[in-house]
Coordinates of C-alpha atoms in Angstrom, one line a residue:
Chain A
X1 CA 17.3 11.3 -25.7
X2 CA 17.1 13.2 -22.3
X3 CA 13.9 14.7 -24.3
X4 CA 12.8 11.6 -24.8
X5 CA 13.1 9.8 -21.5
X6 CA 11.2 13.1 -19.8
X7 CA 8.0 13.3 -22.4
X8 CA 8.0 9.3 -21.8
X9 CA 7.8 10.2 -17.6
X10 CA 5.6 12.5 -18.0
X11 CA 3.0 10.7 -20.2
X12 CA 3.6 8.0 -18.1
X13 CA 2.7 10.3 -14.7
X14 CA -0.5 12.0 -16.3
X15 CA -1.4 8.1 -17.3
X16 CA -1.7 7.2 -13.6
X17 CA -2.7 10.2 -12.3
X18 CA -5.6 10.6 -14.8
X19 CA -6.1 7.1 -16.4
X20 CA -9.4 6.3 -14.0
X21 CA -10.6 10.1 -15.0
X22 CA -10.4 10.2 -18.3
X23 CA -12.1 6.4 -18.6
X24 CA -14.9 7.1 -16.9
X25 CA -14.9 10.6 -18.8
X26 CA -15.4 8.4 -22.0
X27 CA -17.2 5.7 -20.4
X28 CA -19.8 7.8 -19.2
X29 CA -20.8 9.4 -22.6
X30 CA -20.8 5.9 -24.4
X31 CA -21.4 3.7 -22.2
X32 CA -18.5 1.4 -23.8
X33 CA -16.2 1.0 -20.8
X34 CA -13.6 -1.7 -22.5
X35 CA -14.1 1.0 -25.9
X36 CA -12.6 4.0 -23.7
X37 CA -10.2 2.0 -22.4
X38 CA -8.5 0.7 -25.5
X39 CA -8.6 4.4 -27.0
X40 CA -7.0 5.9 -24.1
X41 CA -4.3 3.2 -24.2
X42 CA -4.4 4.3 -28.0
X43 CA -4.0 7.8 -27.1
X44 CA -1.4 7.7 -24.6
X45 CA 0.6 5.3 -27.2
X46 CA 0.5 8.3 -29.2
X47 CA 1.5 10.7 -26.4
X48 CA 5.0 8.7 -26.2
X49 CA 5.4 9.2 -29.7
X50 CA 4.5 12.9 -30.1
X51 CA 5.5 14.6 -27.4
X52 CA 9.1 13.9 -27.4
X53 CA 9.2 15.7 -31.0
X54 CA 6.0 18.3 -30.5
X55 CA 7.1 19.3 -26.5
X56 CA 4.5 18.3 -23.9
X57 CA 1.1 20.0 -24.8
X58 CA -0.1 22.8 -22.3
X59 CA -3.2 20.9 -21.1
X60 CA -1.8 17.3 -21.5
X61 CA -5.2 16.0 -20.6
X62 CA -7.3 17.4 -23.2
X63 CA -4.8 16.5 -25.6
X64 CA -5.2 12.9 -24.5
X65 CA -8.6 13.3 -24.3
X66 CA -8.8 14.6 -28.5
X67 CA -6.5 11.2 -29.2
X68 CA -9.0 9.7 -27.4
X69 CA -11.9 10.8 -29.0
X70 CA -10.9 10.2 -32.6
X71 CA -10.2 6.5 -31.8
X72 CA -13.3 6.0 -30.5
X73 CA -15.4 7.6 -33.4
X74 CA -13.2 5.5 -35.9
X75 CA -13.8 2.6 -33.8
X76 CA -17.7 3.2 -34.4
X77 CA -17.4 3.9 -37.8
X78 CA -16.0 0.8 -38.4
X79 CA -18.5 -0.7 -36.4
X80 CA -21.9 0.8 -36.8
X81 CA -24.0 -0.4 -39.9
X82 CA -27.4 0.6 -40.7
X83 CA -29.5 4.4 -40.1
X84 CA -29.5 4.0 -36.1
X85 CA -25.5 3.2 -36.3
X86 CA -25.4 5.9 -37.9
X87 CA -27.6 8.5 -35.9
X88 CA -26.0 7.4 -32.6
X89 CA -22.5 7.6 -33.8
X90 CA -22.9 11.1 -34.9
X91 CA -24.7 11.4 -30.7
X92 CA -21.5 11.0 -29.7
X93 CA -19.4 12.8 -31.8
X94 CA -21.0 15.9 -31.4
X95 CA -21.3 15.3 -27.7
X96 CA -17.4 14.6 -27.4
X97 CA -16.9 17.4 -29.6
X98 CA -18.1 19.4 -27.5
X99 CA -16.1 18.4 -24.4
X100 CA -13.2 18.5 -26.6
X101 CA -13.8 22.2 -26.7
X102 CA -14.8 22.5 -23.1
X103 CA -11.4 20.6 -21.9
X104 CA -9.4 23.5 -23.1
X105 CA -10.6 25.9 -20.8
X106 CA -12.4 24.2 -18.1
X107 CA -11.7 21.3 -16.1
X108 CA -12.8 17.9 -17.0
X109 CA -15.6 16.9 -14.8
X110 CA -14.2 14.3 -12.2
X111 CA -17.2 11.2 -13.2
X112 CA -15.1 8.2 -11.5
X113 CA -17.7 8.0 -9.0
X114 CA -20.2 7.3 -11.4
X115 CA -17.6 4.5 -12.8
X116 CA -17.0 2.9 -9.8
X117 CA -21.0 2.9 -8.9
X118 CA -21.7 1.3 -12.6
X119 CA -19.0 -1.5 -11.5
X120 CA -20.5 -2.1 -8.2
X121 CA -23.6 -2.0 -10.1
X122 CA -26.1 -5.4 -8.4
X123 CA -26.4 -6.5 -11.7
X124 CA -23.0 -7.0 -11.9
X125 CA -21.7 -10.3 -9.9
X126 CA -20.6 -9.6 -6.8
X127 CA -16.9 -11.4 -6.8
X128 CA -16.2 -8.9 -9.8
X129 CA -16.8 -6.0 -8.6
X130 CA -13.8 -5.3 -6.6
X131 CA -11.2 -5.8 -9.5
X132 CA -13.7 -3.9 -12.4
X133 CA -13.1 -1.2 -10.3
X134 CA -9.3 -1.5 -9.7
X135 CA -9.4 -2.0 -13.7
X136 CA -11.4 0.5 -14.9
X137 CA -10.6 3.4 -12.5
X138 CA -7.2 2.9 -11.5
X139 CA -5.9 1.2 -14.5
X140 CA -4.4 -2.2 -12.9
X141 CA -3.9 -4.9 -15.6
X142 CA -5.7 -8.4 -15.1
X143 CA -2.4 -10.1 -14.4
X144 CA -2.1 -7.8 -11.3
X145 CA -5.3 -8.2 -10.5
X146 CA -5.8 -12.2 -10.8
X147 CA -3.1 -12.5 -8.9
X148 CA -4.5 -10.1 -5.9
X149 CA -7.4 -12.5 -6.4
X150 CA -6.2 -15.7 -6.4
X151 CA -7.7 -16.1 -10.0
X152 CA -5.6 -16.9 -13.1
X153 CA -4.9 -14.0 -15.1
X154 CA -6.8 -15.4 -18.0
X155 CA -9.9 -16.5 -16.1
X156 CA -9.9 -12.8 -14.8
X157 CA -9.6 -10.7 -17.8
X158 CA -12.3 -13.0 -19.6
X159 CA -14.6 -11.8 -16.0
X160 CA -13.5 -8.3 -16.3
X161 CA -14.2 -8.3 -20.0
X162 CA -17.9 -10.1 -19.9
X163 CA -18.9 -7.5 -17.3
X164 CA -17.5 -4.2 -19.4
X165 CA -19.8 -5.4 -22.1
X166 CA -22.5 -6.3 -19.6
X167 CA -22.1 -2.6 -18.2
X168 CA -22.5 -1.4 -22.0
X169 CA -25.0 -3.7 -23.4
X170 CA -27.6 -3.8 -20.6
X171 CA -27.3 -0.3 -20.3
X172 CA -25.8 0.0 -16.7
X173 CA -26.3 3.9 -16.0
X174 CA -23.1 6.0 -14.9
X175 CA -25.2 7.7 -12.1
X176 CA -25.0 8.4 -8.2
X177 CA -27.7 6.3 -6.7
X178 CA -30.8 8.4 -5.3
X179 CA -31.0 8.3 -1.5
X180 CA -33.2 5.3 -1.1
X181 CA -31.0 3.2 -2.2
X182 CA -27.8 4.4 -1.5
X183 CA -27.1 2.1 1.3
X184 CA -27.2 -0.8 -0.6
X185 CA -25.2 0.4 -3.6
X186 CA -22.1 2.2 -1.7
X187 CA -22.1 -1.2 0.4
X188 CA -20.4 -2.6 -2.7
X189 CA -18.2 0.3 -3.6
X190 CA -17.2 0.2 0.0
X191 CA -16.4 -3.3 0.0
X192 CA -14.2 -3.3 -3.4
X193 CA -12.3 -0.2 -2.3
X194 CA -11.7 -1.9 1.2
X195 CA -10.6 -5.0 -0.9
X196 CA -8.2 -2.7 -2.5
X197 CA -6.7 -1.7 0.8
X198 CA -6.5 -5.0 2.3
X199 CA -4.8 -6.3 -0.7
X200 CA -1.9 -4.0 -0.4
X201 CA -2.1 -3.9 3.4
X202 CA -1.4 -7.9 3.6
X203 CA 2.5 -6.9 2.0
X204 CA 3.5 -5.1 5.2
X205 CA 7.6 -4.6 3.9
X206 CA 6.7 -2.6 1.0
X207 CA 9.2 -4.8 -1.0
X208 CA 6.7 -4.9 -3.2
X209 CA 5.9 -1.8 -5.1
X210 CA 2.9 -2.3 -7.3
X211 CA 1.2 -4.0 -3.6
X212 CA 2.2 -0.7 -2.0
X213 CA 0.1 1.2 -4.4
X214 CA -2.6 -0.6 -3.4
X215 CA -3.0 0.7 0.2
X216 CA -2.6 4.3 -1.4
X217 CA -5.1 3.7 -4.1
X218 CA -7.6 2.7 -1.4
X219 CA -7.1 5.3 0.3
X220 CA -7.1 7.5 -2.3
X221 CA -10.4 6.4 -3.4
X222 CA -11.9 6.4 0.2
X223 CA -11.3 10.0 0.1
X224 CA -12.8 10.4 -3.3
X225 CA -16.4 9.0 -2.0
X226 CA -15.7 11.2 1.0
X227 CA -14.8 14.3 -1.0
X228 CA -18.5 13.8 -3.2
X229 CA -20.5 11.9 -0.4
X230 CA -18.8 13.9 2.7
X231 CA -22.5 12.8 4.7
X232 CA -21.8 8.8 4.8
X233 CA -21.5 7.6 7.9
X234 CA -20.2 4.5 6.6
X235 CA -17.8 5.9 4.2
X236 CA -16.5 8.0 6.8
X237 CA -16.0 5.3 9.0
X238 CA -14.1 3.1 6.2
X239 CA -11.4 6.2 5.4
X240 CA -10.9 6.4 9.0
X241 CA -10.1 2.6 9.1
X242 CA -7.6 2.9 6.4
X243 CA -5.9 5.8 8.1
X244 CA -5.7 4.1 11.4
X245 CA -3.9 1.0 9.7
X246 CA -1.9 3.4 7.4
X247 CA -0.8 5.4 10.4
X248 CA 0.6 2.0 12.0
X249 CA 2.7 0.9 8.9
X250 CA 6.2 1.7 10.5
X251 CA 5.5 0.0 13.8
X252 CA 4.3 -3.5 12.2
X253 CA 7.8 -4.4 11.5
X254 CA 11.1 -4.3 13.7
X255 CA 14.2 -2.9 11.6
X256 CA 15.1 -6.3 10.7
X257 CA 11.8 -7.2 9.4
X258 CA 10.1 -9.3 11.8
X259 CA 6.6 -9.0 13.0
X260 CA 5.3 -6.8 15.8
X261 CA 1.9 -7.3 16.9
X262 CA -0.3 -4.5 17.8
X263 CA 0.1 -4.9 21.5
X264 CA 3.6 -4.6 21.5
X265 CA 4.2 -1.7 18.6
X266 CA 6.1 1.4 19.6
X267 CA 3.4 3.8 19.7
X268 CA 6.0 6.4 19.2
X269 CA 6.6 4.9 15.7
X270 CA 2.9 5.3 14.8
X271 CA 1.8 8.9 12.7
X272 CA 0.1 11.2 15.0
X273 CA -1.3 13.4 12.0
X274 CA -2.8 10.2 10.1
X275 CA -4.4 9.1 13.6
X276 CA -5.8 12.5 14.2
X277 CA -7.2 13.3 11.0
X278 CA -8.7 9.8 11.3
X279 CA -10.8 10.1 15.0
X280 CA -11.9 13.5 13.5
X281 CA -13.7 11.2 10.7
X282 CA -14.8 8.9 13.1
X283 CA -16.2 11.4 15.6
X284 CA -18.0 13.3 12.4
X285 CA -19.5 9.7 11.3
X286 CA -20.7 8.6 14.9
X287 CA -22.8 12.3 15.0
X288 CA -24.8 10.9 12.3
X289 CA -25.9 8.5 14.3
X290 CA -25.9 5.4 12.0
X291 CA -24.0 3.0 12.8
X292 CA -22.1 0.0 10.8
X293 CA -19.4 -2.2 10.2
X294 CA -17.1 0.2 9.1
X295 CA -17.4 2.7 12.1
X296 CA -17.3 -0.4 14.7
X297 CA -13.8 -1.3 12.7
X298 CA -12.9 2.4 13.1
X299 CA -14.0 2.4 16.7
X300 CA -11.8 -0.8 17.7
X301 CA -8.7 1.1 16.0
X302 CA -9.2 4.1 17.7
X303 CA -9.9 2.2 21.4
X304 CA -6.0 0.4 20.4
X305 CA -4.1 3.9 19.5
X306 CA -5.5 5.2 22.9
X307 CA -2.7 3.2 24.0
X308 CA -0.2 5.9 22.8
X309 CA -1.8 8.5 26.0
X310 CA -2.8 5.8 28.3
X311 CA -0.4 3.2 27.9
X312 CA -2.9 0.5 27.9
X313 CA -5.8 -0.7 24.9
X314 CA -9.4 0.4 26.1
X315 CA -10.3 -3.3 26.2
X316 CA -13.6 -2.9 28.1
X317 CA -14.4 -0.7 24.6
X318 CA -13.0 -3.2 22.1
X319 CA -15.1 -5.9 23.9
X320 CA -18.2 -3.7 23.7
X321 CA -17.1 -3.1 20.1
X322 CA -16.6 -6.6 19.3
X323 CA -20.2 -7.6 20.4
X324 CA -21.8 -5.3 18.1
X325 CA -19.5 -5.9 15.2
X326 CA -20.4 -9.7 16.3
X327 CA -24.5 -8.4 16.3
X328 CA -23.8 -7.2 13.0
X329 CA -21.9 -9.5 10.6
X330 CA -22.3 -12.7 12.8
X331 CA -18.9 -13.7 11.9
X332 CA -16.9 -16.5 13.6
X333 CA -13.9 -14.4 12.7
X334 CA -15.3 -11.6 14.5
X335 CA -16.2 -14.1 17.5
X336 CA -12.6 -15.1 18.1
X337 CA -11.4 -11.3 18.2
X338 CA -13.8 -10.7 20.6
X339 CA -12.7 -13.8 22.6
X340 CA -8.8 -12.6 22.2
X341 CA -10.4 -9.0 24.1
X342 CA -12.5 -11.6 26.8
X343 CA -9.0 -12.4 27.7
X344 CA -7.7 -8.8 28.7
X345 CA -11.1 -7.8 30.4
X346 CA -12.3 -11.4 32.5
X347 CA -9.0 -13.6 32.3
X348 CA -8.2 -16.7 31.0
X349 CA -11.4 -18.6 32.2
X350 CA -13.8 -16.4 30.0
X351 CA -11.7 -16.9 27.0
X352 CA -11.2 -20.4 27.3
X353 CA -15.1 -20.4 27.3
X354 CA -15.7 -18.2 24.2
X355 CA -12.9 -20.4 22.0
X356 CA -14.3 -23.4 22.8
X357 CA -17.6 -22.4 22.0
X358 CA -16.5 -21.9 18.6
X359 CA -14.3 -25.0 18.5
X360 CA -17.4 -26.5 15.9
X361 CA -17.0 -23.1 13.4
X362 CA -15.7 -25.1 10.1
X363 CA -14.7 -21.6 9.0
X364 CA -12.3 -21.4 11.9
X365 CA -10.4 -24.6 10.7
X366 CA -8.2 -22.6 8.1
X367 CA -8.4 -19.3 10.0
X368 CA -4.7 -18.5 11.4
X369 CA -5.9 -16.2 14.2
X370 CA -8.1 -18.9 15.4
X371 CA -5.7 -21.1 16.2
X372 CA -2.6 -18.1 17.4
X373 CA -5.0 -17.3 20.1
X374 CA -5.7 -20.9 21.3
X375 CA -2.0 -21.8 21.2
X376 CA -1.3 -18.4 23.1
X377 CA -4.1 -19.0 25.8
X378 CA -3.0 -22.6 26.1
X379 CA 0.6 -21.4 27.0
X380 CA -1.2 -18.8 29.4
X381 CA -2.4 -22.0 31.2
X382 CA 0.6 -24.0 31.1
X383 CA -1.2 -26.5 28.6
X384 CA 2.0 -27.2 26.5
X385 CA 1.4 -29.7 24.3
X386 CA -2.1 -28.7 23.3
X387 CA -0.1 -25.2 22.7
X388 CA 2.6 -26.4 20.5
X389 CA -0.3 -28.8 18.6
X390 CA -2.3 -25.1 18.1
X391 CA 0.7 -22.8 16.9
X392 CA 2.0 -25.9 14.4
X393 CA -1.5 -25.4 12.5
X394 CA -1.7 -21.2 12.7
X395 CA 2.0 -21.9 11.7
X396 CA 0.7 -23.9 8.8
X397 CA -2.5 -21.8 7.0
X398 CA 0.1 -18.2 7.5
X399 CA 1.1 -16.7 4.1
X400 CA 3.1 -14.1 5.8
X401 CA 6.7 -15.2 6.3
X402 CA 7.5 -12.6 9.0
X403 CA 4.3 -13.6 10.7
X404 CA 5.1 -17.6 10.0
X405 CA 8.4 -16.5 11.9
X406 CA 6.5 -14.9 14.8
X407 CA 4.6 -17.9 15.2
X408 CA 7.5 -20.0 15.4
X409 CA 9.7 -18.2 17.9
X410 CA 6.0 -18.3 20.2
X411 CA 6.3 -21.8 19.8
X412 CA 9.7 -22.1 20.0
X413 CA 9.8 -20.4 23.4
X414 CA 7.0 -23.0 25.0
X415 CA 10.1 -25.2 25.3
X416 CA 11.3 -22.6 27.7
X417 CA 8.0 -22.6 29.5
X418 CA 8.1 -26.0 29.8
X419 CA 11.2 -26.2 31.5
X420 CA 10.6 -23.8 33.9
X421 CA 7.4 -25.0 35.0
Chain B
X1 CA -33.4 1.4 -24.7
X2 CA -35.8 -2.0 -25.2
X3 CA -35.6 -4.9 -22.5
X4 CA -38.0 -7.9 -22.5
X5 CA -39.4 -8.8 -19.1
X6 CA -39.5 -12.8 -18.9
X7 CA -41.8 -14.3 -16.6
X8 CA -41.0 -17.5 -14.9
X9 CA -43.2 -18.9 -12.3
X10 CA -44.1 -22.7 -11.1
X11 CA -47.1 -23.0 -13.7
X12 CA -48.8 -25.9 -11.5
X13 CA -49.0 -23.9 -8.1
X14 CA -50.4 -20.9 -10.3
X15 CA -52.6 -23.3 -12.8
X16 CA -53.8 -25.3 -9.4
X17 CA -54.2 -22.1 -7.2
X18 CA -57.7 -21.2 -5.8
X19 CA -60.2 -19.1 -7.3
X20 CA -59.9 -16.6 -5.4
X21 CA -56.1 -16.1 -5.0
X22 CA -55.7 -16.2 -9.3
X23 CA -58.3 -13.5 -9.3
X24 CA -56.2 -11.5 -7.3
X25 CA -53.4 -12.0 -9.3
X26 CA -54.8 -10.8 -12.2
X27 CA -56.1 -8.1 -11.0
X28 CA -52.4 -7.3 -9.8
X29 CA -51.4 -7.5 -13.3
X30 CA -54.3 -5.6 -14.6
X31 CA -53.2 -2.5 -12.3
X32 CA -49.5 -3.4 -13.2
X33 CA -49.9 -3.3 -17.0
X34 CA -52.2 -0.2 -16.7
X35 CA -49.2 1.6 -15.0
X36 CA -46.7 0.7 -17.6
X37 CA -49.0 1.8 -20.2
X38 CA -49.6 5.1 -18.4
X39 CA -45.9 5.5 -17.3
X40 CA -45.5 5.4 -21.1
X41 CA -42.8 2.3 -21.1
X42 CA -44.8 -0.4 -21.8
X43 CA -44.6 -1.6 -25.9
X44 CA -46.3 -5.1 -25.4
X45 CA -46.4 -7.8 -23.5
X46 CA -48.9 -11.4 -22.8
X47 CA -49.9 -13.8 -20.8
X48 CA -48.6 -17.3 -22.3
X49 CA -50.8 -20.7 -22.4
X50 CA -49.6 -23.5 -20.2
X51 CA -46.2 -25.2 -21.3
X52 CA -48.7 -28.2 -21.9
X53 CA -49.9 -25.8 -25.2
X54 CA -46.5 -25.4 -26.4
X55 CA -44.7 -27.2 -29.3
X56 CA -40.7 -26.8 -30.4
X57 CA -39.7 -27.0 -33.7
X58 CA -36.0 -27.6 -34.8
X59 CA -35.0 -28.4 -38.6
X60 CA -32.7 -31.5 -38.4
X61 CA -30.8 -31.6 -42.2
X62 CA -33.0 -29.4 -43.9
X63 CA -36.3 -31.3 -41.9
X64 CA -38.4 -29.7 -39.6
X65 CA -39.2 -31.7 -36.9
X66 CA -41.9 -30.7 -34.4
X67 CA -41.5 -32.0 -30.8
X68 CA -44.2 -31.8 -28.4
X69 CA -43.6 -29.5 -25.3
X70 CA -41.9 -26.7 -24.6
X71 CA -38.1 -26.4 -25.3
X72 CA -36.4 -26.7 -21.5
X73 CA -37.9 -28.6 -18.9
X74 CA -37.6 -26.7 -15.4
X75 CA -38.7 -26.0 -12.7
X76 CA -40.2 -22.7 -13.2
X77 CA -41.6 -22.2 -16.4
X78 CA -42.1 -19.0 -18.9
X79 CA -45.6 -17.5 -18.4
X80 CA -45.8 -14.6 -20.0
X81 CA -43.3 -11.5 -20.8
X82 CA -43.6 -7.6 -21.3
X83 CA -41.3 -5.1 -23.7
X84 CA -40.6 -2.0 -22.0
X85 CA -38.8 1.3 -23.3
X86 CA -37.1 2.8 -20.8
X87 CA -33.7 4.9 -20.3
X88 CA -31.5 2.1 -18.4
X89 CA -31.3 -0.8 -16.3
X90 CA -31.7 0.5 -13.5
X91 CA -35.6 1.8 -14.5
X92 CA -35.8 -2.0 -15.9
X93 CA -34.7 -3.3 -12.7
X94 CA -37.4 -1.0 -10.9
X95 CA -39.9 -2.0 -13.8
X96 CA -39.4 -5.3 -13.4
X97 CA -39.6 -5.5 -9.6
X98 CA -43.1 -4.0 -9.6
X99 CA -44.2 -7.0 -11.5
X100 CA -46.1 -9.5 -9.4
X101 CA -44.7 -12.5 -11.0
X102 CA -41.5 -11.4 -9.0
X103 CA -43.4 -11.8 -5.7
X104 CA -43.4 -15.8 -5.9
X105 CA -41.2 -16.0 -9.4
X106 CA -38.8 -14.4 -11.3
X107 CA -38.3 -11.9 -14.2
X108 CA -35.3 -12.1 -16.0
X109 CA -34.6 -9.2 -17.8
X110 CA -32.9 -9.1 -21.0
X111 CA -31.6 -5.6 -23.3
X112 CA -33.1 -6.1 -26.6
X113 CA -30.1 -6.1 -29.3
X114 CA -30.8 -3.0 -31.0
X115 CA -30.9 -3.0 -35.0
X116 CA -28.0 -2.4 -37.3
X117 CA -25.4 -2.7 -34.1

């Protein structure tokens, strides 16, 4: 039984570790995403059964990969009719024979780049991108993904599924985009791994597990585009990002679980190494001299942990930042950061002025931080009323309990303010 | 791998455009279809008369009925369509950008299903 229990850990370990490998392995030879996915579940079904009696195999991916492989030519047996069935079913027997061979010796060539780059393909719609990818290269189920996504599980799998075929019958190439149009086509691998990180990022506690994943998954795959790309300004700057946030984890909650903002986190809580190895990224990507969204995110992080050598922000940098992130994306969300940094470099006056410009932004009407940073100027002067009005409706659109909690000791405490005054 | 270029455009600004400015088209598409041809990826492709030529034909309980017109009234209307033979989408995609019906139209492009799959 002991046996039993360690063949079933360790199939289940080589499934996460090489699940997103081995697909696009497959995927990339047939082109049939959904096809290498059901015969690697296939295969490591088998594993569980097998290796318990048989003793793990030496090279546990190649024997995966042979389980694999058989599936899928039985699967296009039963499928292909006619001569050119036939032809290209024995195309790609002979080519995964011959990998089969190869994976005994050498090691498997690592193609989940390619994947993700065929799932961020612009043929493929742009909302489905993000989830394809946490799918097909790191294996999440639609269940976990629809609800990352806000989307039913059913309405997701049936998007997931219509692209995989879209991938295979349009012929979507597995291939790393030529130069020219790079930019455009890591934009949306960027984006989706970013929407991986933020996913897991938005469950601070780590209660939950699978959510905790995520932050290490997008991580992991930032370094992946690094470690084949290591020239991308942008994709420098977006690892960088993540590792600044990472490196903060400890320090966004108080023992007890409650919310610390930035400002007030213990900078001796935050990881030196993780900070470090991320203004080295950022220092490498602002040489190339191409600038983007992703740096100017990185460059407002690393302007906040200066604070851990100079005991104050660099907020005469993060509103310099904030304008060009502002030039860039021309987002209102952007806008009210920015306004939030007015406050630390020109006073109150100033960011009573930039809020109120954006008072009309329908965007702003659900957007939490909006409304936190009117409530919190109106406290700054004295305005109670219009302050308590402000934190009730940043109280209302937060998700976050901790953060809901935050918000209502702030309020709480303008009873406090208004006594005094 | 086959994939069928279709060409929508608004027939009545091309059918009503000046002399001049449909001559240049043409010529755009002479130059465009001599490419293909020479890139080796073109297998057909033709210019389509006016919707206002077209007929539909359904068989309603075993009768053919013959409707004048073309089958779906929009706004931009099929004018004509290539086949290429190229490796993926992506050289499609490129294909089919080139083609200056894209300029004021668009091209859907559509994998032919191959034989016997």
């Amino acid at each position: 039984m002991a046996d039993n229990g360690q063949a079933r850990e360790t199939a289940e370990r080589i499934a996460r570790r090489h699940y997103g490998k081995l697909v696009a392995f497959l995927a990339a030879r047939t082109g049939d995403v959904a096809g290498a996915e059901d015969a690697l579940s296939d295969a490591f079904a088998a594993a569980l059964l097998d290796w318990p009696k048989s003793g793990v195999p030496q090279i546990p991916e190649a024997w995966l990969l042979t389980a694999a492989r058989r599936r899928i030519i039985d699967m296009n047996r039963r499928k292909a009719t006619g001569e050119k069935g036939a032809s290209h079913l024995e195309l790609i027997a002979r080519e995964l024979r011959a990998l089969e061979i190869n994976a005994d010796r050498t090691q498997i060539p690592d193609e989940r780049l390619r994947l993700m780059f065929a799932c961020a393909h612009p043929a493929i719609d742009p909302a489905i991108r993000a989830p394809l990818i946490l799918q097909t290269v790191l294996g999440f189920d639609a269940v976990a993904i629809g609800s990352a996504f806000l989307i039913s599980p059913a309405a997701m799998g049936k998007r997931l599924v219509r692209a995989k075929s879209k991938i295979g019958q349009a012929r979507i190439p597995f291939r790393i985009p030529e130069r020219t149009e790079m930019h455009e086509r890591l934009d949306s691998v960027l984006e989706a791994i970013y929407a991986v990180f933020a996913e897991g990022w938005s469950e601070p506690t780590g209660t939950d597990v699978r959510r905790r994943e995520w932050t290490e998954e997008g991580i992991w795959l930032g370094r992946l585009v690094i470690s084949l790309l290591p020239d991308e300004p942008e994709a420098l700057g977006l690892l960088a990002l993540m590792l600044y946030a990472e490196s903060r984890r400890r320090a966004r909650r108080s023992p007890d679980g409650r919310y610390v903002p930035l400002q007030e986190q213990d900078t001796a809580l935050w990881d030196e190494a993780l900070i470090d190895e991320a203004e080295t990224l950022l220092r490498k990507a602002s040489a190339i001299q191409m600038t983007g969204r992703y740096q100017l995110e990185a460059a407002l992080q690393s302007a906040h942990v200066v604070r851990r050598k100079t005991g104050r922000a660099d907020w005469a940098a993060i509103e310099r930042i904030y304008d060009a992130l502002f030039a860039v994306t021309g987002s209102p969300v952007v806008a009210v950061n920015r306004a939030v940094a007015l406050a630390q470099t020109r006073g109150a006056a100033a960011w009573l002025k930039a809020l109120d410009a954006l008072a009309k932004e329908e965007k702003l009407a659900d957007y939490q931080p909006y409304w936190a940073a009117r409530a919190d100027l109106f406290a700054q002067l004295g305005n109670i009323s219009a302050a308590g009005e402000a934190y009730c409706r940043a109280i209302g659109l937060e998700r976050d309990s901790a953060v809901r909690a935050f918000l209502q000791e702030q309020q709480a405490a303008l009873s406090v303010l208004a006594k005094k005054t | 791998m086959q994939y069928l270029f279709l060409i929508y455009g608004n027939e009545q600004a091309m059918l009503s455009a000046p002399k001049e400015t449909a001559e240049k088209t043409m010529a755009a598409y002479a130059a465009y279809t001599d490419a293909m041809t020479k890139a080796g990826v073109l297998v057909g492709g033709n210019r389509l008369r006016p919707t206002s030529s077209a007929s539909s034909v359904r068989v309603n309980n075993g009768k053919p009925q013959v409707l004048d017109g073309p089958y779906a009234e929009i706004k931009e209307q099929l004018a004509g369509y290539y086949l290429v033979d190229v490796p993926d989408l992506d050289a499609a995609l490129s294909w089919a950008a080139r083609c200056p019906g894209a300029e004021r139209g668009t091209i859907e492009v559509r994998p032919v299903w191959p034989r016997g799959e």
